[in-house]
Structure formats: C-alpha cells, structure tokens
Coordinates of C-alpha atoms in Angstrom, one line a residue:
M1 CA -34.8 25.9 42.0
D2 CA -31.8 26.7 40.0
E3 CA -30.9 26.7 36.1
Q4 CA -29.5 23.1 36.3
D5 CA -33.2 22.3 37.9
Q6 CA -35.2 23.9 35.4
P7 CA -36.5 21.6 32.6
P8 CA -35.4 22.5 29.2
E9 CA -37.6 24.2 26.6
W10 CA -38.1 24.0 23.1
P11 CA -37.4 25.5 20.6
P12 CA -34.2 26.6 22.0
Q13 CA -33.0 30.5 20.8
P14 CA -29.4 30.8 19.8
P15 CA -28.1 34.3 21.1
P16 CA -28.3 37.0 18.7
G17 CA -25.4 37.4 16.3
E18 CA -24.0 33.9 17.1
D19 CA -22.6 32.1 14.0
E20 CA -25.5 29.8 12.2
A21 CA -23.4 26.3 12.7
F22 CA -24.7 23.6 14.4
T23 CA -24.3 23.9 18.2
L24 CA -26.9 22.6 20.4
A25 CA -24.4 23.3 23.5
Q26 CA -25.0 27.2 22.5
E27 CA -28.6 26.8 21.7
Q28 CA -29.7 25.0 24.7
G29 CA -27.9 27.5 26.9
G30 CA -26.8 24.6 29.1
S31 CA -30.0 23.4 30.2
S32 CA -30.9 20.2 31.8
Y33 CA -33.1 18.7 34.3
H34 CA -32.9 16.3 37.2
A35 CA -35.7 14.2 38.0
E36 CA -36.7 11.8 40.4
I37 CA -35.9 8.0 39.6
D38 CA -37.8 4.9 40.1
P39 CA -37.0 3.4 43.4
A40 CA -36.8 -0.2 41.6
Y41 CA -34.3 0.8 39.3
A42 CA -31.3 0.0 41.4
Q43 CA -32.8 -3.4 42.3
G44 CA -32.2 -3.9 38.7
A45 CA -28.6 -3.6 39.0
L46 CA -28.2 -5.4 42.1
E47 CA -30.0 -8.8 40.2
K48 CA -27.6 -7.8 37.4
L49 CA -24.3 -8.1 39.5
R50 CA -26.1 -11.1 41.2
G51 CA -26.2 -12.7 37.6
L52 CA -22.6 -11.8 37.1
I53 CA -21.4 -13.5 40.1
R54 CA -23.5 -16.8 40.2
G55 CA -21.4 -19.4 39.1
N56 CA -18.0 -17.7 40.1
G57 CA -17.7 -19.3 43.8
I58 CA -19.7 -17.1 45.6
D59 CA -23.7 -17.3 46.9
P60 CA -25.4 -14.5 44.6
D61 CA -27.3 -14.0 47.9
K62 CA -24.4 -12.8 49.5
V63 CA -24.5 -9.6 47.2
E64 CA -26.3 -6.8 48.4
L65 CA -27.3 -2.9 47.8
K66 CA -26.1 -0.8 50.5
D67 CA -26.5 2.6 49.4
F68 CA -27.8 4.2 46.2
K69 CA -28.3 7.7 45.1
G70 CA -29.7 8.4 41.4
E71 CA -31.6 10.5 39.1
T72 CA -33.4 10.6 35.8
L73 CA -31.3 13.2 33.6
E74 CA -33.5 15.1 31.1
F75 CA -32.0 17.1 28.4
L76 CA -32.5 18.2 24.7
C77 CA -30.4 16.8 22.0
A78 CA -30.8 16.7 18.3
T79 CA -29.7 14.9 14.9
K80 CA -29.0 17.5 12.2
L81 CA -29.4 16.2 8.5
E82 CA -27.1 18.1 5.8
L83 CA -28.6 17.6 2.6
K84 CA -26.0 16.8 0.0
T85 CA -26.5 17.1 -3.8
K86 CA -24.8 14.9 -6.0
I87 CA -25.4 15.8 -9.6
S88 CA -23.8 13.2 -12.3
E89 CA -24.6 13.9 -16.0
K90 CA -24.7 11.3 -18.9
R91 CA -25.4 11.6 -22.7
Q92 CA -27.6 9.0 -24.2
A93 CA -28.4 8.3 -27.8
G94 CA -32.2 9.3 -28.9
K95 CA -34.8 10.8 -27.0
V96 CA -35.2 9.2 -24.0
T97 CA -38.4 9.0 -22.1
G98 CA -38.7 8.8 -18.1
P99 CA -36.7 11.7 -16.8
Q100 CA -38.5 15.0 -16.5
I101 CA -38.0 16.8 -19.7
V102 CA -37.0 20.7 -19.9
G103 CA -36.2 22.8 -22.9
S104 CA -32.5 23.4 -22.6
D105 CA -29.4 22.9 -20.3
A106 CA -29.9 26.3 -18.7
M107 CA -33.7 25.2 -18.0
M108 CA -32.2 21.9 -16.5
R109 CA -30.0 23.7 -14.3
E110 CA -32.8 26.0 -12.9
A111 CA -35.3 22.8 -12.4
I112 CA -32.7 21.4 -10.1
A113 CA -32.2 24.7 -8.1
R114 CA -36.0 24.6 -7.8
E115 CA -36.0 21.4 -6.9
K116 CA -33.6 21.7 -4.1
S117 CA -35.5 25.0 -3.0
K118 CA -38.9 23.2 -3.0
I119 CA -37.6 20.5 -0.5
M120 CA -36.9 23.0 2.3
H121 CA -40.2 24.7 1.9
N122 CA -42.3 21.5 1.6
A123 CA -43.4 19.9 5.1
D124 CA -44.3 16.8 3.5
V125 CA -41.2 16.2 2.3
I126 CA -39.3 17.2 5.5
N127 CA -41.6 14.7 7.5
R128 CA -40.7 12.2 5.0
I129 CA -36.8 12.7 5.7
R130 CA -37.6 12.6 9.3
D131 CA -39.5 9.4 8.8
V132 CA -36.7 7.7 7.1
L133 CA -34.4 8.8 10.2
L134 CA -37.1 7.7 12.6
H135 CA -37.4 4.0 10.8
R136 CA -33.5 3.5 11.3
K137 CA -32.8 0.8 14.2
D138 CA -31.0 3.5 15.9
K139 CA -33.6 6.4 15.0
G140 CA -30.7 8.4 14.0
F141 CA -29.7 8.7 17.4
N142 CA -26.0 9.4 18.3
I143 CA -25.0 9.0 14.9
H144 CA -21.6 11.0 13.6
N145 CA -21.3 11.8 9.9
E146 CA -23.2 9.1 8.5
L147 CA -24.6 9.0 4.9
I148 CA -28.4 8.6 5.0
K149 CA -29.8 7.6 1.7
L150 CA -32.9 9.2 0.4
P151 CA -34.2 7.5 -2.7
F152 CA -37.6 9.6 -2.8
L153 CA -35.3 12.6 -3.5
H154 CA -33.5 11.0 -6.3
K155 CA -34.7 12.4 -9.6
Q156 CA -33.7 12.6 -13.2
F157 CA -33.8 15.9 -15.4
A158 CA -33.1 16.0 -19.2
H159 CA -33.3 17.9 -22.4
Y160 CA -33.0 16.9 -26.0
E161 CA -30.4 18.3 -28.3
A162 CA -30.0 18.0 -32.2
C163 CA -27.0 15.6 -33.1
N164 CA -24.1 17.9 -34.1
A165 CA -22.2 14.8 -35.6
C166 CA -24.8 14.3 -38.2
K167 CA -26.6 17.6 -38.0
A168 CA -29.8 16.0 -37.0
K169 CA -29.9 13.7 -40.0
G170 CA -29.5 10.2 -38.0
A171 CA -26.7 9.5 -40.7
V172 CA -23.2 10.5 -42.0
P173 CA -21.2 10.0 -45.4
C174 CA -20.2 6.5 -45.3
V175 CA -16.4 6.6 -44.2
R176 CA -15.4 3.6 -46.6
C177 CA -16.9 4.9 -50.1
H178 CA -17.1 8.8 -48.8
G179 CA -20.5 9.1 -49.9
H180 CA -20.4 7.4 -53.4
G181 CA -21.9 4.2 -52.6
Q182 CA -19.1 2.4 -54.5
E183 CA -15.8 1.7 -53.9
M184 CA -12.4 0.3 -55.9
C185 CA -13.0 -3.4 -57.1
P186 CA -10.9 -5.5 -54.9
R187 CA -10.1 -8.1 -57.4
C188 CA -8.7 -5.9 -60.1
H189 CA -7.9 -2.9 -58.1
G190 CA -10.0 -0.4 -60.5
N191 CA -8.0 -1.9 -63.6
G192 CA -11.4 -3.7 -65.0
F193 CA -9.1 -6.4 -65.9
E194 CA -7.9 -9.6 -64.0
T195 CA -5.3 -12.1 -65.3
C196 CA -6.7 -14.8 -67.5
P197 CA -7.6 -17.5 -65.0
Q198 CA -7.2 -20.0 -67.9
C199 CA -3.7 -19.2 -69.1
N200 CA -2.8 -17.3 -66.1
G201 CA -1.2 -14.6 -68.1
N202 CA 0.7 -16.5 -70.8
R203 CA -1.4 -15.8 -73.6
Q204 CA -0.8 -19.5 -74.5
I205 CA -2.0 -23.0 -73.5
T206 CA -0.8 -26.4 -74.5
G207 CA -2.9 -28.0 -77.0
S208 CA -3.8 -31.9 -77.0
Q209 CA -1.1 -32.7 -79.1
G210 CA 1.4 -30.7 -76.9
K211 CA 1.6 -27.8 -79.2
P212 CA 0.9 -24.4 -77.9
H213 CA -1.7 -22.3 -79.3
P214 CA -3.5 -18.9 -78.3
C215 CA -5.7 -18.9 -75.2
T216 CA -9.5 -19.5 -75.9
Y217 CA -10.3 -17.7 -73.3
C218 CA -8.5 -14.4 -73.3
H219 CA -7.7 -14.8 -77.2
G220 CA -4.1 -14.4 -76.7
Q221 CA -4.6 -11.3 -74.5
G222 CA -3.1 -12.6 -71.2
K223 CA -6.2 -10.7 -69.3
A224 CA -9.6 -11.1 -69.3
Q225 CA -12.9 -9.0 -67.9
C226 CA -12.8 -8.7 -64.3
R227 CA -15.4 -11.4 -62.8
T228 CA -16.6 -9.1 -60.0
C229 CA -17.0 -5.6 -61.5
H230 CA -17.2 -6.7 -65.0
Q231 CA -15.0 -3.8 -66.5
T232 CA -16.8 -1.3 -64.1
R233 CA -13.7 -1.0 -61.9
K234 CA -16.3 -0.3 -59.2
I235 CA -18.3 -2.3 -57.0
Q236 CA -21.1 -1.4 -54.4
C237 CA -19.6 -0.4 -51.2
T238 CA -19.3 -3.4 -48.7
V239 CA -20.1 -0.8 -45.5
C240 CA -23.1 1.2 -46.8
R241 CA -24.1 -1.4 -49.6
G242 CA -24.7 1.6 -51.8
R243 CA -26.8 3.8 -49.5
R244 CA -23.9 6.1 -49.4
T245 CA -24.5 7.1 -45.5
I246 CA -24.2 5.1 -42.5
P247 CA -26.2 5.7 -39.1
C248 CA -24.4 8.3 -37.0
K249 CA -22.7 6.7 -34.1
T250 CA -23.3 9.5 -31.8
C251 CA -26.7 9.5 -31.9
N252 CA -27.2 5.9 -33.1
G253 CA -28.9 6.7 -35.8
H254 CA -31.7 8.9 -33.8
A255 CA -30.9 12.4 -34.9
W256 CA -31.4 13.1 -31.5
N257 CA -29.4 13.1 -28.1
T258 CA -30.8 13.4 -24.5
H259 CA -28.5 15.0 -22.1
I260 CA -29.6 13.5 -18.7
A261 CA -28.8 15.1 -14.9
I262 CA -29.2 12.6 -12.5
V263 CA -30.0 14.3 -9.3
E264 CA -29.4 12.3 -5.7
I265 CA -30.2 14.6 -2.7
D266 CA -29.1 12.6 0.5
A267 CA -28.5 13.2 4.2
V268 CA -25.5 13.4 6.3
G269 CA -26.2 12.9 9.7
F270 CA -24.7 14.5 13.0
F271 CA -25.8 14.2 16.4
D272 CA -24.9 16.7 18.9
Y273 CA -26.0 17.8 22.5
N274 CA -25.0 20.4 25.2
R275 CA -22.0 18.4 26.9
D276 CA -21.1 21.2 29.4
A277 CA -24.5 20.5 30.8
L278 CA -23.9 17.1 31.7
E279 CA -21.2 14.9 34.0
E280 CA -18.3 13.9 32.4
R281 CA -18.9 10.3 32.8
V282 CA -22.3 10.4 31.5
V283 CA -20.9 12.1 28.4
S284 CA -18.0 9.6 28.3
V285 CA -20.7 6.6 28.4
I286 CA -22.8 8.2 25.8
E287 CA -19.6 8.9 23.4
Q288 CA -18.8 4.8 23.8
L289 CA -22.3 3.4 23.3
G290 CA -22.7 5.4 19.8
P291 CA -25.6 4.3 17.7
H292 CA -26.4 1.8 20.5
L293 CA -27.0 4.3 22.9
I294 CA -30.8 4.4 21.9
D295 CA -30.9 1.0 23.5
H296 CA -29.9 2.5 26.9
V297 CA -32.1 5.4 27.2
N298 CA -35.6 6.6 26.3
A299 CA -35.3 9.4 23.5
R300 CA -38.5 11.0 22.4
P301 CA -38.6 12.7 19.1
V302 CA -40.1 16.3 19.8
D303 CA -43.1 16.7 17.5
M304 CA -42.6 19.5 15.1
T305 CA -44.0 20.7 11.9
G306 CA -42.2 20.2 8.6
E307 CA -41.6 23.8 8.5
G308 CA -40.2 24.1 11.9
Q309 CA -37.8 21.3 11.3
A310 CA -35.8 23.2 8.8
G311 CA -32.6 24.6 9.9
K312 CA -31.2 28.0 9.4
G313 CA -29.3 27.0 6.6
Q314 CA -31.2 25.8 3.6
E315 CA -30.2 22.5 3.1
E316 CA -30.6 21.3 6.8
V317 CA -33.1 19.4 8.7
Y318 CA -33.5 19.4 12.5
L319 CA -34.5 16.2 14.2
P320 CA -34.8 17.2 18.1
Y321 CA -35.4 14.4 21.2
L322 CA -36.3 14.9 24.6
V323 CA -34.0 12.5 26.3
H324 CA -34.4 10.6 29.8
I325 CA -31.5 8.6 31.4
P326 CA -31.7 7.0 34.6
N327 CA -28.7 6.8 36.2
G328 CA -26.9 6.8 39.7
D329 CA -24.3 5.7 42.1
A330 CA -24.6 2.5 43.9
L331 CA -22.4 0.8 46.7
F332 CA -22.8 -3.0 46.9
T333 CA -21.3 -5.3 49.2
V334 CA -19.6 -8.7 47.9
E335 CA -19.3 -11.0 51.3
G336 CA -19.2 -7.9 53.0
E337 CA -16.8 -6.0 51.1
E338 CA -17.7 -2.8 49.6
V339 CA -17.7 -2.7 45.7
P340 CA -19.0 1.1 44.1
A341 CA -20.3 1.1 40.6
F342 CA -21.8 4.0 38.5
I343 CA -25.3 2.6 36.8
F344 CA -26.3 4.3 33.5
G345 CA -29.0 3.8 31.2
L346 CA -32.6 1.3 31.1
Q347 CA -30.5 -1.8 30.9
T348 CA -28.7 -0.7 34.2
L349 CA -24.9 -1.1 32.8
L350 CA -22.6 -1.4 35.4
I351 CA -19.9 1.2 35.0
D352 CA -16.6 2.1 37.0
M353 CA -17.0 -1.2 38.6
P354 CA -13.9 -2.4 40.3
P355 CA -12.9 -6.0 38.8
I356 CA -14.5 -8.1 41.5
L357 CA -14.5 -11.0 39.4
E358 CA -10.9 -11.2 39.1
Q359 CA -10.4 -11.3 42.9
I360 CA -13.4 -14.1 43.3
M361 CA -12.0 -16.0 40.4
E362 CA -8.4 -15.5 41.8
P363 CA -7.8 -19.6 42.5
G364 CA -9.0 -20.5 39.3
I365 CA -7.1 -17.9 37.2
K366 CA -3.7 -19.2 39.1
A367 CA -4.8 -22.7 38.0
L368 CA -5.6 -21.5 34.3
E369 CA -1.7 -20.0 34.1
K370 CA -0.3 -23.5 35.3
A371 CA -2.3 -25.4 32.9
A372 CA -0.9 -22.4 30.1
T373 CA 2.8 -23.0 31.2
G374 CA 2.7 -26.6 31.3
Q375 CA 3.1 -27.0 35.2
G376 CA 1.7 -30.1 36.6
D377 CA -1.4 -31.8 35.0
A378 CA -2.6 -29.6 32.4
A379 CA -6.1 -31.3 32.2
G380 CA -6.5 -31.3 35.7
A381 CA -5.7 -27.4 36.2
V382 CA -8.1 -26.6 33.2
R383 CA -11.0 -28.7 35.3
Q384 CA -10.3 -26.7 38.0
A385 CA -10.5 -23.4 36.5
C386 CA -13.9 -24.5 34.8
A387 CA -15.1 -24.7 38.2
Y388 CA -15.8 -20.7 37.8
K389 CA -18.3 -19.8 35.0
T390 CA -16.6 -17.1 33.8
L391 CA -13.5 -19.0 33.2
R392 CA -15.6 -21.7 31.7
L393 CA -16.7 -19.2 29.2
A394 CA -12.9 -18.2 28.3
V395 CA -12.3 -21.8 27.8
K396 CA -15.1 -22.4 25.5
A397 CA -14.4 -19.4 23.3
A398 CA -10.7 -20.1 23.0
M399 CA -11.7 -23.5 21.8
K400 CA -14.2 -22.4 19.0
L401 CA -12.8 -19.0 18.0
P402 CA -9.4 -17.4 17.1
P403 CA -8.2 -15.0 19.9
K404 CA -9.7 -11.8 19.0
K405 CA -13.1 -12.9 18.8
A406 CA -12.7 -15.1 21.5
T407 CA -11.9 -12.0 23.6
L408 CA -14.8 -10.1 22.3
A409 CA -17.0 -12.9 23.1
L410 CA -15.9 -13.6 26.9
L411 CA -16.3 -9.6 27.2
K412 CA -19.8 -9.6 25.6
N413 CA -21.2 -12.2 28.4
T414 CA -19.4 -10.6 31.1
E415 CA -20.4 -7.0 31.1
A416 CA -18.8 -5.9 34.3
G417 CA -16.1 -7.1 37.0
L418 CA -13.6 -8.0 34.2
S419 CA -11.0 -5.6 32.5
D420 CA -10.4 -6.0 28.7
E421 CA -6.6 -6.9 29.5
S422 CA -7.9 -9.6 31.9
A423 CA -10.1 -11.0 29.6
E424 CA -7.3 -11.0 26.7
K425 CA -4.9 -12.9 28.9
L426 CA -7.8 -15.3 29.9
V427 CA -8.4 -16.4 26.7
H428 CA -4.6 -16.2 26.0
D429 CA -3.9 -18.7 28.8
A430 CA -6.9 -20.8 27.8
A431 CA -5.6 -21.4 24.4
L432 CA -2.3 -22.2 25.5
A433 CA -3.8 -24.7 27.9
L434 CA -5.6 -26.5 25.3
K435 CA -2.7 -26.7 23.2
N436 CA -0.9 -28.3 26.4
I437 CA -3.6 -31.0 26.4
T438 CA -4.1 -31.5 22.9
S439 CA -0.5 -31.5 21.5
T440 CA 0.7 -34.9 22.2
P441 CA -2.8 -36.7 21.3
Q442 CA -2.5 -34.6 18.1
R443 CA 1.0 -35.9 17.4
F444 CA 0.0 -39.5 17.8
G445 CA -2.9 -38.8 15.7
T446 CA -0.5 -37.4 12.8
A447 CA 1.8 -40.1 12.9
L448 CA -1.1 -42.6 12.8
G449 CA -2.6 -41.1 9.9
V450 CA 1.0 -41.0 8.0
L451 CA 1.5 -44.5 9.0
L452 CA -1.9 -45.9 7.6
T453 CA -1.3 -43.4 4.6
A454 CA 2.2 -44.7 3.8
G455 CA 0.7 -48.5 4.0
F456 CA -2.1 -47.8 1.5
F457 CA 0.3 -45.8 -0.7
I458 CA 2.5 -49.1 -0.9
L459 CA -0.5 -51.1 -1.6
Y460 CA -1.7 -49.1 -4.2
F461 CA 1.2 -48.3 -6.2
L462 CA 2.7 -51.8 -6.3
V463 CA -0.3 -53.9 -6.4
L464 CA -3.6 -51.9 -7.3
R465 CA -2.0 -49.7 -10.0
A466 CA -0.9 -52.3 -11.8
Q467 CA -4.3 -53.8 -12.2
L468 CA -5.9 -50.7 -13.8
P469 CA -6.7 -51.0 -17.4
S470 CA -4.1 -49.5 -19.6
T471 CA -6.9 -48.4 -21.9
L472 CA -8.9 -46.1 -19.6
P473 CA -10.0 -43.0 -21.9
A474 CA -8.6 -39.6 -21.1
L475 CA -10.4 -37.1 -19.2
P476 CA -11.6 -33.7 -20.5
G477 CA -8.4 -31.5 -21.3
G478 CA -6.3 -34.6 -22.2
V479 CA -5.5 -35.6 -18.7
P480 CA -4.6 -39.2 -18.4
A481 CA -7.4 -41.2 -15.9
R482 CA -4.3 -43.0 -14.2
L483 CA -2.8 -39.3 -13.3
M484 CA -6.2 -38.4 -11.8
A485 CA -6.3 -41.9 -9.8
D486 CA -3.0 -41.2 -8.3
L487 CA -4.0 -37.3 -7.4
L488 CA -7.2 -39.0 -6.1
I489 CA -5.3 -41.6 -3.8
L490 CA -2.9 -38.8 -2.5
A491 CA -5.6 -36.6 -1.6
T492 CA -7.3 -39.5 0.4
G493 CA -4.2 -40.2 2.3
G494 CA -4.1 -36.5 3.5
A495 CA -7.5 -36.3 4.3
M496 CA -7.4 -39.4 6.1
T497 CA -4.3 -37.8 8.3
L498 CA -6.1 -34.5 9.1
V499 CA -9.3 -36.5 10.0
L500 CA -7.3 -38.6 12.6
R501 CA -5.3 -35.8 13.8
S502 CA -8.7 -34.0 14.9
L503 CA -10.0 -37.2 16.0
F504 CA -7.4 -37.3 18.5
R505 CA -7.6 -33.8 19.5
K506 CA -11.6 -34.0 20.3
K507 CA -10.7 -37.5 22.4
A508 CA -8.4 -36.0 24.3
L509 CA -10.4 -32.8 25.1
K510 CA -13.5 -35.2 25.8
R511 CA -11.2 -36.9 28.3
A512 CA -9.7 -33.7 30.1
L513 CA -13.2 -31.7 30.1
G514 CA -16.0 -33.9 29.7
R515 CA -19.1 -32.3 28.9
L516 CA -17.6 -28.7 28.5
A517 CA -15.4 -30.2 25.5
G518 CA -18.8 -30.8 23.6

C-alpha cells in the first residue's frame, strides 16, 4: 500500500525546523486515504438526475447508469482559531462595582496578561471554545477569516484612583464666586444703592397741588438703599448657594474615579487542509461550497483534550476533523446518449455535467425566444415553452422576482444540466415574453383608469366640491380641510388607475398561461 493509500494519523508532526505558521499541508505530509464506497451511492445520483429530467420532455426511465467508479476519500483537516484581544478603556466617576478590582494601572495590565495566559492553559476554557465552534450551523468547517464571538472570555478589570481635579475632596471652589460664597449684587452692581423707585432719581415729586417738593422716599437724594442686598453690596452666590464649593465635574462629587479596562477575547477562524493530497476538482468543489461544505461531507471532530488542542502559538486553538467524502465518476445514458458527471458528497452533487437540459428543451427554448422577440403569438409560444418543467420555473420566477433573484431561484431548483449563462438568458427571455403578453392590456387598463379618474375629477370639482361646507374646521397644523379633500380625491384617482392596470395585466396572464399565472 503506497503513501496515498495509508490512513492519516493524528496528531500530525511538523518536520523539525519548520515555521510555526498554521499549514496543515505541511503537517499532514500529503496523507489521504481512499476507502471503498457504498454501492448504493451511485443509485442516489441516478435518481437525482431522473428528477431533473422528469417533466422536461423525456421519460425518466430512459435515464440509466452505464458505469460508475467511486471511492470514499478520507483526510484530516482543521480549523485554527486565532485568539484576538481587544482592550478598550474608559473612565467612570465614582467607585464602580462589578469589574474585577485591582490596585493600580500596572496591576491591571498584569491581570489582563495573566487572564490571557490562563486561557491557553485551561483545558475547560479551551473545550468551551471548541464547543462554541461545534454549536455553529457550519461546525466551524471551511470558514475563512471569520470572527467568532466568545462572550464568556469578555471580562472587565478596574482600579480606583483619587480624583486629581478636586484632590479627592469631591468638590472644587465655585467658579462664579471663587470660593467666597457671595457675588456682587446684580441690582446695584456693588454700589449698595439704586435709583429711587418713586422719583426715578429726580429727587422731587409733584404734589397734589401741582407743586414739586422733595421725594419722601429718598428724602431728596435721588437714590435709595438697594432692595436686594440692603447696602451689603453682595448677595448669596446663585451657583453654590453660599456653600463656596460645587461638585467636581470630573468625579461627579464622588472624590474617586474608576479606570475600567474592557477585555474582549474573540477568535478568528481559518480552515485549512492539505490541498496537494487531493484531486484538483475535489479542491475546487470544496472551495466553492464554503461553509455549506458541512452539509455534503461527513466531518467528525477529532476528540482531543483541551491541552492538546492548544496551538504552538500561545493564542491559537486547533479543532481537527476527520473528513469522509464519497465521490466518483459516473456515466449515464439519456435515450442512449452518454452523459458523464462527477458526483460529490453525501447529497450526490452532479458536477461537471454537460448542459443536457438545454439539449432536451431546445424546442421550448426556441419558442420562448420567439415570444421574447415578439414573433407571432407570444402567448401561444410561452404556453409551448411551459410544457417543459424547467422553462415553467423560469417563467414563474420572471413573473414574481427581479432578474438576478429569478436567475438564482432557477439555478437553485435546477442543480445540474443548465449553465449559469443559459439560466440568465432563459429568465431574460421569459421576462420579455411576459412583457409582450401584458403590454397592450396594461395600456388599456391605464387608459381606462385615466378616463374614469378624469370623469370623477370633473364631477368632484364642478359639483361635489361646491357642496362642501365652507366652515369646515382646519386640520392640525392649519391645513385647510378642503385642501386635504382635494388631495385625497387625487390620490384615489391615481390608485384606481394603478389597480386597473394591475387587473388587466393579471387577466392577460391568466388568459395566456392559465393556472401557471396563479
């Protein structure tokens, strides 16, 4: 038995002196194992091909399996998780509880470093990381540079520090009164007097007989004692209310601040395997399937202890898999014509198969092309094309979806036998054919809607509008009620036109395609 036929062994050992980078192609030494395949595997592929042919003009029983050569490919692969540490810092007023408290900033850095080191030497933590990967839908299989969140490795550290702004007092001198507790009187501006409110500074007032005499309020001085400060020239500070200090804005009056470091340790996943040990076409399919590969292969994680899963780097975790992929070359016959195909995976994907459906459906495809170019009876040509299941799918997709989504829907329902370019053209031709069928009825619907709307407008503006009460209350915002009624009538007319256009389109499709239009 040569090297290619030896079953792979685990754990693989890299050659001495090799770079520590993650490269399973080097570590596995090119090993892969070719095992026998279940004889019933090819029968599943035959049934799938018959399902594709069914409804497309050929009896599925005329599809036969002429020859099959297959194997179950076994090889090792692995997902490497590179642990990435993100540290964000913030300062919060007061002594915050919740994070792990340490004595200083330096001690906080040491605690973060110890936490990271502890992760890579704790089997339970590594097994939890492994479980996060295995609980994903793709099992972490065939992922590339994908961030994987690890919430249980998110932690906060903190240390308390006295507030420098207030020197740990929680308060600072009032910025308005500079710590005096008083400020200049705003009425007299520190003079102690104000203009006499009775004589307005004239020193005299007019008596009952019209003769001036000295003001009785200020006694002829023209000014009087300030009614606010009562000649003290100062009042209580309006900011600190006489306390001389205000709460420190830096610590919100707590005298302490909390320096918090938020540590988020997450993983970035990389999948690798020895591409040199596999056929080029197998590698191509693996790369195309991406994370969906897990649905097509039997991938069993290799059971290892937490310590054994840690990589050579202190921030790496490996998850190795033993993979089994059934595959093989099949030769089918369709009405005697040979059709080769490469079969891959548990779901018997039909790969590299010629566009057999395009040959079978050629009359229907030509009919759809005629309908798209407007040659002859478009409705009759579409009905002729819809005799083929795949073309029916193309017409229904074009009827309900935009072009790109319609093409994807057609390819999803037609796994093989139809090229991407042909699927795109079928959807394009189907859309044009439907447009040719419905364009004239839609114009009739639009014209009828416009006529009915015009008649309705004439009736409203010449007869009904004049009968609206002129005293209608205004709507919120001051909008006149008549204006809102006018806008409502205009919107109703537009909606009626669109509804008629849609009804005429549906009726045309129903008449042309029957139940398919439903």
